[in-house]
Short mmCIF file of C-alpha atoms and ligand atoms in Angstrom, two decimals:
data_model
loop_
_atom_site.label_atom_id
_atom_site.label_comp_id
_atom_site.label_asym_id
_atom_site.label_seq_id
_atom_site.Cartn_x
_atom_site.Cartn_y
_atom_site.Cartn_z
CA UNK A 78 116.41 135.38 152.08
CA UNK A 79 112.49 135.84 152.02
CA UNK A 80 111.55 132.97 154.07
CA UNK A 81 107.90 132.18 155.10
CA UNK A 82 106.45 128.36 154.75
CA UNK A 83 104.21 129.59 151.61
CA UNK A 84 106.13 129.09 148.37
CA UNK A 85 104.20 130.89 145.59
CA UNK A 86 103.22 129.66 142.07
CA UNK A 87 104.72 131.05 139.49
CA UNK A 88 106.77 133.22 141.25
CA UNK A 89 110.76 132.96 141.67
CA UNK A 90 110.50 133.23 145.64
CA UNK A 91 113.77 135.78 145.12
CA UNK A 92 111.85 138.84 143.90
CA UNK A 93 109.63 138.83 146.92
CA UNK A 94 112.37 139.86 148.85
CA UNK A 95 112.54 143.29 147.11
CA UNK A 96 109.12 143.42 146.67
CA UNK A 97 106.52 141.88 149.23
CA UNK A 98 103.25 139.99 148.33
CA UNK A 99 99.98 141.89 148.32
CA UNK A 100 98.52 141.30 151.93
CA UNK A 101 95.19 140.31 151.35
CA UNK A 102 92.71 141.35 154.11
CA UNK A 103 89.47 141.47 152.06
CA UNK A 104 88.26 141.49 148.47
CA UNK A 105 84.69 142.94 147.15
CA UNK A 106 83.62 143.91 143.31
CA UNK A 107 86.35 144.97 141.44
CA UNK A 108 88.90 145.67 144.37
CA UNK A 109 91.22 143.49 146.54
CA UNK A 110 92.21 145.26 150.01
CA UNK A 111 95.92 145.14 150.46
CA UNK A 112 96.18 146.04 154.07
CA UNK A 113 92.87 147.37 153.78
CA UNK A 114 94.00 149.83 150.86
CA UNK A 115 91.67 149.27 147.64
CA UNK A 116 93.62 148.16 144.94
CA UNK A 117 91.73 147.91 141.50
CA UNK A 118 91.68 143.71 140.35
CA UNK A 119 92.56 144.94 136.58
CA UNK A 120 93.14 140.73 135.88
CA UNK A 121 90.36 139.37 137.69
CA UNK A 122 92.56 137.45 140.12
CA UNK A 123 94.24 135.17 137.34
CA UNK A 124 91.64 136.33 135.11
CA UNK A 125 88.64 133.86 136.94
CA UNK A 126 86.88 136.54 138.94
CA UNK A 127 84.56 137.20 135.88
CA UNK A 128 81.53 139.03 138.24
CA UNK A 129 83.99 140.60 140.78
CA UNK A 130 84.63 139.70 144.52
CA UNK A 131 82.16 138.20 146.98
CA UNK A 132 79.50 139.00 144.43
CA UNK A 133 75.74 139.14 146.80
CA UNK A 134 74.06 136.49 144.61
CA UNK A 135 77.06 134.38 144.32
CA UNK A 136 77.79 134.57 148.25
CA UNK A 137 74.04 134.08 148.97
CA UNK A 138 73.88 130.45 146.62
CA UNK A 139 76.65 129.52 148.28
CA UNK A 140 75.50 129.52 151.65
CA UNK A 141 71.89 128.30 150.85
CA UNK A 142 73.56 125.33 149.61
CA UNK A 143 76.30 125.16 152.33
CA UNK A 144 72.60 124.81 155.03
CA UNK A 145 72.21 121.87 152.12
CA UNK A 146 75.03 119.66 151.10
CA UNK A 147 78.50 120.65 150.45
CA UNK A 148 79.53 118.00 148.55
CA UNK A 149 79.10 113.56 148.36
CA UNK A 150 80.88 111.64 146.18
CA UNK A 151 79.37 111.98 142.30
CA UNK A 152 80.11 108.57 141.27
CA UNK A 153 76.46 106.73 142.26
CA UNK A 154 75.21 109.85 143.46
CA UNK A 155 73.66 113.27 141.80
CA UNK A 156 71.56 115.84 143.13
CA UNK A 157 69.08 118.92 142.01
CA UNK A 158 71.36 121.28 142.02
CA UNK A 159 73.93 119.18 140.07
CA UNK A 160 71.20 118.30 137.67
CA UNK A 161 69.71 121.92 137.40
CA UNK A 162 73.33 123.60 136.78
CA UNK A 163 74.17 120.92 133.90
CA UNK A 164 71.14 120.99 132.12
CA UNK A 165 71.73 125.33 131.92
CA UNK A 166 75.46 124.31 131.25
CA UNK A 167 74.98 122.28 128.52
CA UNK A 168 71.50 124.29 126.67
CA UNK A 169 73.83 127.63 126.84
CA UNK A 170 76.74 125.26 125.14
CA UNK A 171 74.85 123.12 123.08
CA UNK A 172 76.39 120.29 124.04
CA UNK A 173 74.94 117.35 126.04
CA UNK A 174 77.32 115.99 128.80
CA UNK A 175 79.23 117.72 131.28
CA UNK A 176 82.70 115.74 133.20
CA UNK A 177 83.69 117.67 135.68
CA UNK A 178 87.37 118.01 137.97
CA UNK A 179 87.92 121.60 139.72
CA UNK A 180 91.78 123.13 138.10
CA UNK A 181 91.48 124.16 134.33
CA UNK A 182 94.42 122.02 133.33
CA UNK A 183 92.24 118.45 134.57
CA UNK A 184 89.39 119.24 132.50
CA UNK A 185 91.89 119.36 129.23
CA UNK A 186 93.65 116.32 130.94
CA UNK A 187 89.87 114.94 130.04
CA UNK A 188 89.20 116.02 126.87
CA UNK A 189 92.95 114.70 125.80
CA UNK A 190 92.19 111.15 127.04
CA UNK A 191 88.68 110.90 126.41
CA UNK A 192 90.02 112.00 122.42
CA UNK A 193 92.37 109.27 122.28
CA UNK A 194 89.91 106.45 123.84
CA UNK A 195 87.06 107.33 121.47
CA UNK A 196 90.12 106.10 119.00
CA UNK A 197 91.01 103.25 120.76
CA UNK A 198 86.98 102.12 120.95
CA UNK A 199 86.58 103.42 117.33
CA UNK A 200 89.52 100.73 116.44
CA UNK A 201 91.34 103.74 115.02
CA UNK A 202 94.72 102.79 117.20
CA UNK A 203 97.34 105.02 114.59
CA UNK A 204 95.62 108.41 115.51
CA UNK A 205 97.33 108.79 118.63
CA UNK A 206 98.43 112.46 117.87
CA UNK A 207 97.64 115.65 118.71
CA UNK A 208 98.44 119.46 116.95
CA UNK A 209 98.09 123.07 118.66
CA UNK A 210 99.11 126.43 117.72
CA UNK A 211 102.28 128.24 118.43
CA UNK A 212 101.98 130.02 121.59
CA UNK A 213 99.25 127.84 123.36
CA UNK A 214 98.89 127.48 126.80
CA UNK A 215 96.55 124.34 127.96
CA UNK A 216 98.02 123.94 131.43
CA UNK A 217 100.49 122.94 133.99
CA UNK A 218 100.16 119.03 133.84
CA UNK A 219 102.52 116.90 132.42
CA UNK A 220 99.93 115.85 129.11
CA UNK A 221 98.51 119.60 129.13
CA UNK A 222 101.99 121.03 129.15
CA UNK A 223 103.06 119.01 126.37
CA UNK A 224 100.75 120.80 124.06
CA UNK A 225 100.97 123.85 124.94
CA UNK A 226 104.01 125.61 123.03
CA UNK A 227 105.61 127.63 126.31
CA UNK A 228 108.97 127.28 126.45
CA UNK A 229 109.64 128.38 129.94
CA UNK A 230 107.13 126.43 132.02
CA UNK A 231 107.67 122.68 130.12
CA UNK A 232 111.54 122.56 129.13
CA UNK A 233 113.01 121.34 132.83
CA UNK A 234 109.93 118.42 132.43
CA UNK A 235 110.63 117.71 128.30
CA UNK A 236 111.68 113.61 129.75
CA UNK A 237 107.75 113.73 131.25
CA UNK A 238 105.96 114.74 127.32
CA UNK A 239 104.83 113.67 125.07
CA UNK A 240 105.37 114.94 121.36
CA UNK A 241 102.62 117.82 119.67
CA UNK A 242 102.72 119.04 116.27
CA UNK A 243 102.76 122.83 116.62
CA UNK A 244 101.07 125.11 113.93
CA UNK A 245 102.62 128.05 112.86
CA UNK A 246 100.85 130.18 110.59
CA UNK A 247 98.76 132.03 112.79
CA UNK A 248 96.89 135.21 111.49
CA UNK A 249 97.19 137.59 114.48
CA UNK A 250 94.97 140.44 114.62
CA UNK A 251 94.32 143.71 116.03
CA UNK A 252 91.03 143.44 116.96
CA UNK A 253 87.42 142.82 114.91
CA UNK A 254 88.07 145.49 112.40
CA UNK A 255 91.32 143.75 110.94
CA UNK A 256 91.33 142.60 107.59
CA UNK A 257 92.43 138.72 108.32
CA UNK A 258 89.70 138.52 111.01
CA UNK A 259 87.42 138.12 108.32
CA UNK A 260 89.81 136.67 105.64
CA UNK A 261 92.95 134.39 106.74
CA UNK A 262 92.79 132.02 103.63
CA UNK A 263 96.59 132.59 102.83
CA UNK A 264 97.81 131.53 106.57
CA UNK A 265 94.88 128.31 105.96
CA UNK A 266 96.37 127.18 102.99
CA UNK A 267 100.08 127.52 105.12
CA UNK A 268 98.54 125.27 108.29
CA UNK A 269 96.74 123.09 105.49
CA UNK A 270 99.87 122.07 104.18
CA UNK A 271 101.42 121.14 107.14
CA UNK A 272 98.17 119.08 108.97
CA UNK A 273 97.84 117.23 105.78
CA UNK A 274 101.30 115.48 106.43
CA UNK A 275 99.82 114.22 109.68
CA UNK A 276 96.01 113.43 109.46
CA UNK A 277 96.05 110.52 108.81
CA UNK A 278 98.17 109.86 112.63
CA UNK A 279 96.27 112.84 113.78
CA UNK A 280 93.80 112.70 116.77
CA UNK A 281 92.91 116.16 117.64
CA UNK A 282 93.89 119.63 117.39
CA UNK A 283 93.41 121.22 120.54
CA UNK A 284 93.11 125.56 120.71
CA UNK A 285 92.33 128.19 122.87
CA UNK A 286 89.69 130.12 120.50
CA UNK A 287 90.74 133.41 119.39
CA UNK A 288 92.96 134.36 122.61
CA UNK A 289 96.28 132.85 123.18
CA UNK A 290 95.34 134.07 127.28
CA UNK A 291 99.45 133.11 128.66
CA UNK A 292 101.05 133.45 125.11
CA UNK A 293 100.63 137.49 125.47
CA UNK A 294 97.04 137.76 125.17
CA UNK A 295 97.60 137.14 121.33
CA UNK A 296 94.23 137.51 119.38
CA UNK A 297 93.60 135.84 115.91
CA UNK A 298 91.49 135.35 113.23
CA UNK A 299 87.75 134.33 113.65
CA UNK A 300 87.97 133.31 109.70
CA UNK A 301 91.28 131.21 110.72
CA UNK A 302 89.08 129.35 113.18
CA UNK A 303 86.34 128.74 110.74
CA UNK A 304 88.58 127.38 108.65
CA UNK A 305 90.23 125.06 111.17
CA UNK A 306 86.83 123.78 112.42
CA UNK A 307 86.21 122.49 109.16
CA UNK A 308 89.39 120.68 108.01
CA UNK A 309 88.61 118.88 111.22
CA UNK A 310 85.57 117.49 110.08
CA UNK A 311 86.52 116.86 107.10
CA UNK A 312 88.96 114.45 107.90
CA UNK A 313 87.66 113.11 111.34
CA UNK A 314 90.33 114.83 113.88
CA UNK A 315 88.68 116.11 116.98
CA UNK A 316 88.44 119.85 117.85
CA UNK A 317 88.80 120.50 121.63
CA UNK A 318 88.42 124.16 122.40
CA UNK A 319 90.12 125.45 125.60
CA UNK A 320 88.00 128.25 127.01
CA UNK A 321 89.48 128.32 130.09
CA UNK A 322 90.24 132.04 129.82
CA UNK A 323 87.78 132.64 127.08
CA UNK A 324 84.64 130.91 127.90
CA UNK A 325 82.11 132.63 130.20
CA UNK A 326 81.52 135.71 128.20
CA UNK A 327 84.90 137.21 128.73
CA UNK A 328 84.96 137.68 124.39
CA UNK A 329 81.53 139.47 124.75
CA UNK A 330 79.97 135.98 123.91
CA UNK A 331 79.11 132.84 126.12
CA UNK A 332 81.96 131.01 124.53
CA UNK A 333 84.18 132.82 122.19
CA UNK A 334 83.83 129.82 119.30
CA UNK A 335 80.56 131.38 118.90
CA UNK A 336 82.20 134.06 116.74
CA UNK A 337 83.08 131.47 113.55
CA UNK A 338 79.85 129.70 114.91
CA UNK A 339 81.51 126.30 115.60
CA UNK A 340 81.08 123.96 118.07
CA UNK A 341 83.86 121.97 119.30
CA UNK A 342 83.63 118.43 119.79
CA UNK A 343 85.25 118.88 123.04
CA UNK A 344 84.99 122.40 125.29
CA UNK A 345 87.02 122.91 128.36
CA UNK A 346 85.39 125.61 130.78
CA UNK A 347 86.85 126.97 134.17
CA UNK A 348 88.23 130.03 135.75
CA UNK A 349 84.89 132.34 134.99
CA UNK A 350 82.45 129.35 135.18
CA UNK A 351 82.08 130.10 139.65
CA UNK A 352 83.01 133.95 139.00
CA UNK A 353 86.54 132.32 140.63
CA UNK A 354 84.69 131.63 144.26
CA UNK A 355 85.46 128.39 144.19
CA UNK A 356 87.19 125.77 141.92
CA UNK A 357 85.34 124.27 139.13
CA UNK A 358 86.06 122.63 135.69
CA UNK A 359 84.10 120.83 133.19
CA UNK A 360 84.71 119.22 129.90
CA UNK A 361 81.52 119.18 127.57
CA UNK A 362 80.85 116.85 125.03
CA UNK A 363 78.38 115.24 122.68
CA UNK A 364 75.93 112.49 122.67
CA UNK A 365 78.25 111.17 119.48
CA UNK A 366 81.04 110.94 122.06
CA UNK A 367 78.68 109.62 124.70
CA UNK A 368 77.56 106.69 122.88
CA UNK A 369 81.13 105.22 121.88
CA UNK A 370 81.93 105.09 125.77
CA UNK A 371 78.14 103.64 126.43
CA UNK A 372 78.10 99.63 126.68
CA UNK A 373 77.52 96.44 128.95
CA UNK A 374 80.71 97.00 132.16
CA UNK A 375 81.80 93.71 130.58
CA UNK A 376 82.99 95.38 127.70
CA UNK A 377 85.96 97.91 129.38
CA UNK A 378 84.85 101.15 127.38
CA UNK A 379 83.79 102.92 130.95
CA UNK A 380 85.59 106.46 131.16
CA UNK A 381 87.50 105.65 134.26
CA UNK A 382 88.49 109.09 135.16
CA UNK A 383 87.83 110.31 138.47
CA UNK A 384 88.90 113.56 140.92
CA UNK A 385 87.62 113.00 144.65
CA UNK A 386 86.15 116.71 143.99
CA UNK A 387 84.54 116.16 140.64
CA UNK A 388 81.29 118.21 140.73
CA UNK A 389 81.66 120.03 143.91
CA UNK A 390 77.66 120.62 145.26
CA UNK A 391 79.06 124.30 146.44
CA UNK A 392 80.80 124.81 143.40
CA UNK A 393 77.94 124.19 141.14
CA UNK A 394 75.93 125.56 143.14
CA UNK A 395 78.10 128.87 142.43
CA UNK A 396 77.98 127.91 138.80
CA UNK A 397 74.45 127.95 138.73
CA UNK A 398 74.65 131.37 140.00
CA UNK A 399 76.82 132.69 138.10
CA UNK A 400 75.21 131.93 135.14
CA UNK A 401 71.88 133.35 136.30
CA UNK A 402 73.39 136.40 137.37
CA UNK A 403 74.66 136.64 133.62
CA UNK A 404 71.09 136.25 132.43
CA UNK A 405 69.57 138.83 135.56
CA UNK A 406 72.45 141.36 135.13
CA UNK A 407 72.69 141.47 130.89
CA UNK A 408 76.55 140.98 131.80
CA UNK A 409 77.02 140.27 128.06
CA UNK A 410 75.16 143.45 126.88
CA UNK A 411 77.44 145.31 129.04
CA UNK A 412 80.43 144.08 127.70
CA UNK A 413 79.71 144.59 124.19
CA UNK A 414 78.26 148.07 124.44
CA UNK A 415 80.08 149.37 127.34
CA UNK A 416 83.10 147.32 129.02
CA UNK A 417 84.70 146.18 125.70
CA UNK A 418 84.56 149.93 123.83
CA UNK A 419 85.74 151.40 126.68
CA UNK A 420 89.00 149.22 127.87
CA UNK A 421 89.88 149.51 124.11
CA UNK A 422 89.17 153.60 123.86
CA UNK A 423 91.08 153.70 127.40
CA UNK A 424 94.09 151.79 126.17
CA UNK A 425 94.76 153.73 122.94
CA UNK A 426 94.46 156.66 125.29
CA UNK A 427 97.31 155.29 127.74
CA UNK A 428 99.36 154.61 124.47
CA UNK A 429 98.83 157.87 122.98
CA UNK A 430 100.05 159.56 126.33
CA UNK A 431 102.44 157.87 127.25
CA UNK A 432 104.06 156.93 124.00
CA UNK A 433 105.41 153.92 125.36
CA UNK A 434 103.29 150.92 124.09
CA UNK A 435 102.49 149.50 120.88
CA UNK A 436 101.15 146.73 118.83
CA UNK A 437 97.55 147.17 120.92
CA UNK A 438 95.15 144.37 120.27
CA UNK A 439 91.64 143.83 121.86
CA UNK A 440 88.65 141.70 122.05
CA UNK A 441 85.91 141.74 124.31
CA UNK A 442 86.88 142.57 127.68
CA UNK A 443 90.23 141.86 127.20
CA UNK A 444 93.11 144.56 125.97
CA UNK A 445 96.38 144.54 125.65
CA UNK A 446 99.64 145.86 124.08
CA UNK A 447 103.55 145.31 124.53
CA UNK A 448 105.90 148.42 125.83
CA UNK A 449 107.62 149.88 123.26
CA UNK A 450 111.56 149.62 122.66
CA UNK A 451 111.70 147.95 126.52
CA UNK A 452 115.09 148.52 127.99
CA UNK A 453 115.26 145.50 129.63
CA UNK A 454 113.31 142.07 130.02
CA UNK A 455 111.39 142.69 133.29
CA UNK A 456 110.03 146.43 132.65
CA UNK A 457 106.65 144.67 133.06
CA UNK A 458 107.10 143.63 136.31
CA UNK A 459 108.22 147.07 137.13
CA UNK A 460 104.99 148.35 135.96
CA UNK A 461 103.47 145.73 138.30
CA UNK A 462 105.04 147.51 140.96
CA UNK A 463 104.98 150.64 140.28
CA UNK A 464 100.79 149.88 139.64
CA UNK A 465 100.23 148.22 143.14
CA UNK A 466 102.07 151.83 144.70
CA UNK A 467 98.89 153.47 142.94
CA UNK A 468 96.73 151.30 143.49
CA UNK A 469 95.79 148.75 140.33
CA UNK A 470 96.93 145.05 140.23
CA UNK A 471 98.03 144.86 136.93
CA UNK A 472 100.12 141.51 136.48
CA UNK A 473 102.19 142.02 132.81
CA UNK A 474 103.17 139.17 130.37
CA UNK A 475 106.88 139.51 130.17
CA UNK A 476 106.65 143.16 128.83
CA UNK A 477 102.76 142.74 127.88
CA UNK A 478 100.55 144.90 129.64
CA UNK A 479 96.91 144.20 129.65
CA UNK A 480 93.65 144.61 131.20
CA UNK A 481 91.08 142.05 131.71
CA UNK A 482 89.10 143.07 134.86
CA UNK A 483 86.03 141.85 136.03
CA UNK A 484 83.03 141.77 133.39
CA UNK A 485 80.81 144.45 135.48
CA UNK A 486 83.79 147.03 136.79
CA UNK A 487 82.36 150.37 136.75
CA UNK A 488 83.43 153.33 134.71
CA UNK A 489 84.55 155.10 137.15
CA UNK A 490 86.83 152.50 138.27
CA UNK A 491 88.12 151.68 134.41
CA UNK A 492 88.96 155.40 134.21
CA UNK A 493 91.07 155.36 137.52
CA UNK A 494 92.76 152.22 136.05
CA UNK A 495 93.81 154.39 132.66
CA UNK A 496 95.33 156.95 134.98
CA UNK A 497 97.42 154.84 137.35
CA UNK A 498 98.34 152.69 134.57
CA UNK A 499 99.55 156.01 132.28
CA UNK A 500 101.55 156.56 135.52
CA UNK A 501 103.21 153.78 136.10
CA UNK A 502 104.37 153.62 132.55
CA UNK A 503 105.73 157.50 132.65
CA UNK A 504 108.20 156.10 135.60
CA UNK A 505 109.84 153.57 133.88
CA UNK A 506 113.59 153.57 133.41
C1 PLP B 847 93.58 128.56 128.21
C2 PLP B 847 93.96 127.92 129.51
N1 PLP B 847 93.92 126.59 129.64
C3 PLP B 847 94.23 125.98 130.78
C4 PLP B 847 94.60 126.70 131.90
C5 PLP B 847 94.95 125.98 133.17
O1 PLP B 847 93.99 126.21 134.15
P1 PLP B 847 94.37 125.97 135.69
O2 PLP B 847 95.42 126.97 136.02
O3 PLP B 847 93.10 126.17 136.42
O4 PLP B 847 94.87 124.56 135.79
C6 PLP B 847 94.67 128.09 131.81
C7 PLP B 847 95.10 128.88 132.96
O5 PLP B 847 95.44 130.02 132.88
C8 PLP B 847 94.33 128.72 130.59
O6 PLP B 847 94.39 130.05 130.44
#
């Protein structure tokens, strides 16, 4: 039996007996050191380490504001760099208020209740529902795992949900030069149908926009979202847009709604938001949403919801960083003209030589594709292994493989990963 007092998430604590964890000695740019070997971090540590390892700027934030404050309570408190990092937040979202907890699934545990007290303050008590797509992933929690549609990770818990209309006619795409990224009318008349038998209980609709990140890296239709955004305001249901994964530039924009230029009434951010140094989360919002919560104490419409951590001072302070170090380093530039064409050009290439993947779909700096005619359920994770022996950290989805490195990895280092990765899929049984 592997036996050491760390139990790992996500992993069944069996496999590690065949297979060791990575032993972490150091980490910088795009590399982790595994027993000071360089492995390449092809997934950006649980795809959060958006400018790479111990980035200068980053580290050097951090530690001016460590000689600072590290962190007081937020409620009755703020402080400059609080302020400073909100205001930048909320000008590059255009939105106006920032809530903050530090794990991606709290800030959608936010935007789900502050969604259904706006209701309860709006005297609209029968919209108590929400709708997602097939194949979302919002999170771990008991509320954020009930609507997300993942099978594995919420059917021992199914007593602890609550119920979510799923939608099913998604328009999955191969990349921006599909057709039904521009035109998914025929799968908007299919969801139509089916939200218009629940508006009228229907409180939000919550998505991950245009990358289903933990349903396979599935990428759909900008039009689809357009689409969706409207029918919402149409008929007064809530959008809250989950860009944990996408948000940050990771798409090759700030937030990946940008592409059907929408803007959410509700927009998770985490992972990339600190380049992954440290844990951060925020829910943005409006000053619509604001002012329904906004009254005399006597009147109970406070938004009670508190995390002893809410608005770190280090973390923001990282934040704040990280999003100057966008603006200094033209991160976005680089992923549209360089990262994005290349991790596509570089996966087609893998494909081609290897002949054993298929179905590739990419956007931004993220790529993936599934492994053709797979002889068994866990070829992925041999890939995994196999990848670490040569040196990338690749981490497949079930038999997915992808790529989503850091948003500044070199080209020298995106070539090496095309070569170990075309090796590790010749070796599979
Ligand atoms: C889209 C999305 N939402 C929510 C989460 C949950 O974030 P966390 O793991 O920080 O709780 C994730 C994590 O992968 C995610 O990809």
């Amino acid at each position: 039996m592997y036996s050491t007092h760390l139990w790992h998430p996500c992993s069944q604590m069996k496999d590690y007996e065949s297979f060791n964890p990575l032993n972490i000695t150091q980490a910088k740019g795009n590399f982790v050191y595994h027993n000071n070997k360089p492995i390449i971090d092809a997934i950006s540590s649980w795809w959060c380490k958006s400018l790479g390892h111990n980035h200068p700027q980053l580290q050097a934030a951090l530690i001016t504001q460590l000689n600072l404050l590290e962190h007081t309570i937020l409620a009755n408190t703020t402080n400059p760099t609080i302020e400073k990092f909100t205001k930048k937040l909320c000008t590059l979202t255009r939105t106006d208020k920032v809530l903050f907890a530090s794990d991606g699934s709290c800030a959608v545990e936010i935007a789900l209740k502050m969604s259904i007290h706006a209701r309860i303050i709006r005297g609209q008590t029968k919209k108590t529902q929400f709708a997602a797509l097939r194949n979302s992933y919002h999170g771990e929690t008991c509320a954020t795992l009930s609507v997300s549609d993942s099978g594995l990770y919420k059917k021992p818990y199914q007593s602890l949900l609550f119920d979510c209309t799923f939608l099913t006619a998604i328009p999955y795409v191969s990349g921006k030069k599909d057709i039904l990224w521009h035109d998914a009318k025929e799968h908007w008349f299919q969801t139509q149908t089916q939200l218009e038998m629940i508006k009228d209980k229907l409180n939000a609709i919550i998505i991950e926009p245009l990358i289903q990140g933990a349903g396979g890296m599935l990428i759909y239709s900008k039009d689809y979202l357009s689409y969706l955004s409207q029918w919402c305001k149409e008929n007064d249901v809530y959008l809250i847009a989950d860009e944990i994964m996408t948000g940050i530039g990771r798409t090759g924009k700030m937030l990946a709604c940008q592409y059907a230029n929408i803007t959410a009434d509700f927009i998770c951010l985490s992972k990339g938001l600190t380049s992954g140094m440290l844990p951060l989360s925020v829910c943005l919002t409006h000053d619509f949403i604001y002012a329904l919560f906004y009254d005399d104490y006597k009147t109970q419409k406070a938004f009670m919801h508190s995390h002893t951590h809410s608005g770190n001072t280090l973390a923001c302070a990282v934040a704040l960083a990280t999003l100057e170090t966008f603006e200094n380093e033209q991160i976005l530039d680089y992923v549209n003209h360089t990262l994005a064409p290349t991790l596509a050009r570089n996966l087609y290439e893998v494909a081609d030589k290897t002949q054993a993947l298929h179905n590739i779909h990419h956007l931004g700096a993220v790529v993936a594709a599934d492994i053709k005619n797979p002889s068994h359920p866990r070829q992925g994770y041999q890939v995994y292994q196999k990848a670490v022996q040569l040196g990338a950290f690749l981490r497949p989805l079930g038999n997915t493989i992808y790529w989503l490195p850091p948003l500044n990895t070199d080209l020298k280092t995106l070539n090496q990963l095309k070569d170990i990765t075309i090796q590790a899929l010749l070796t599979l049984d």
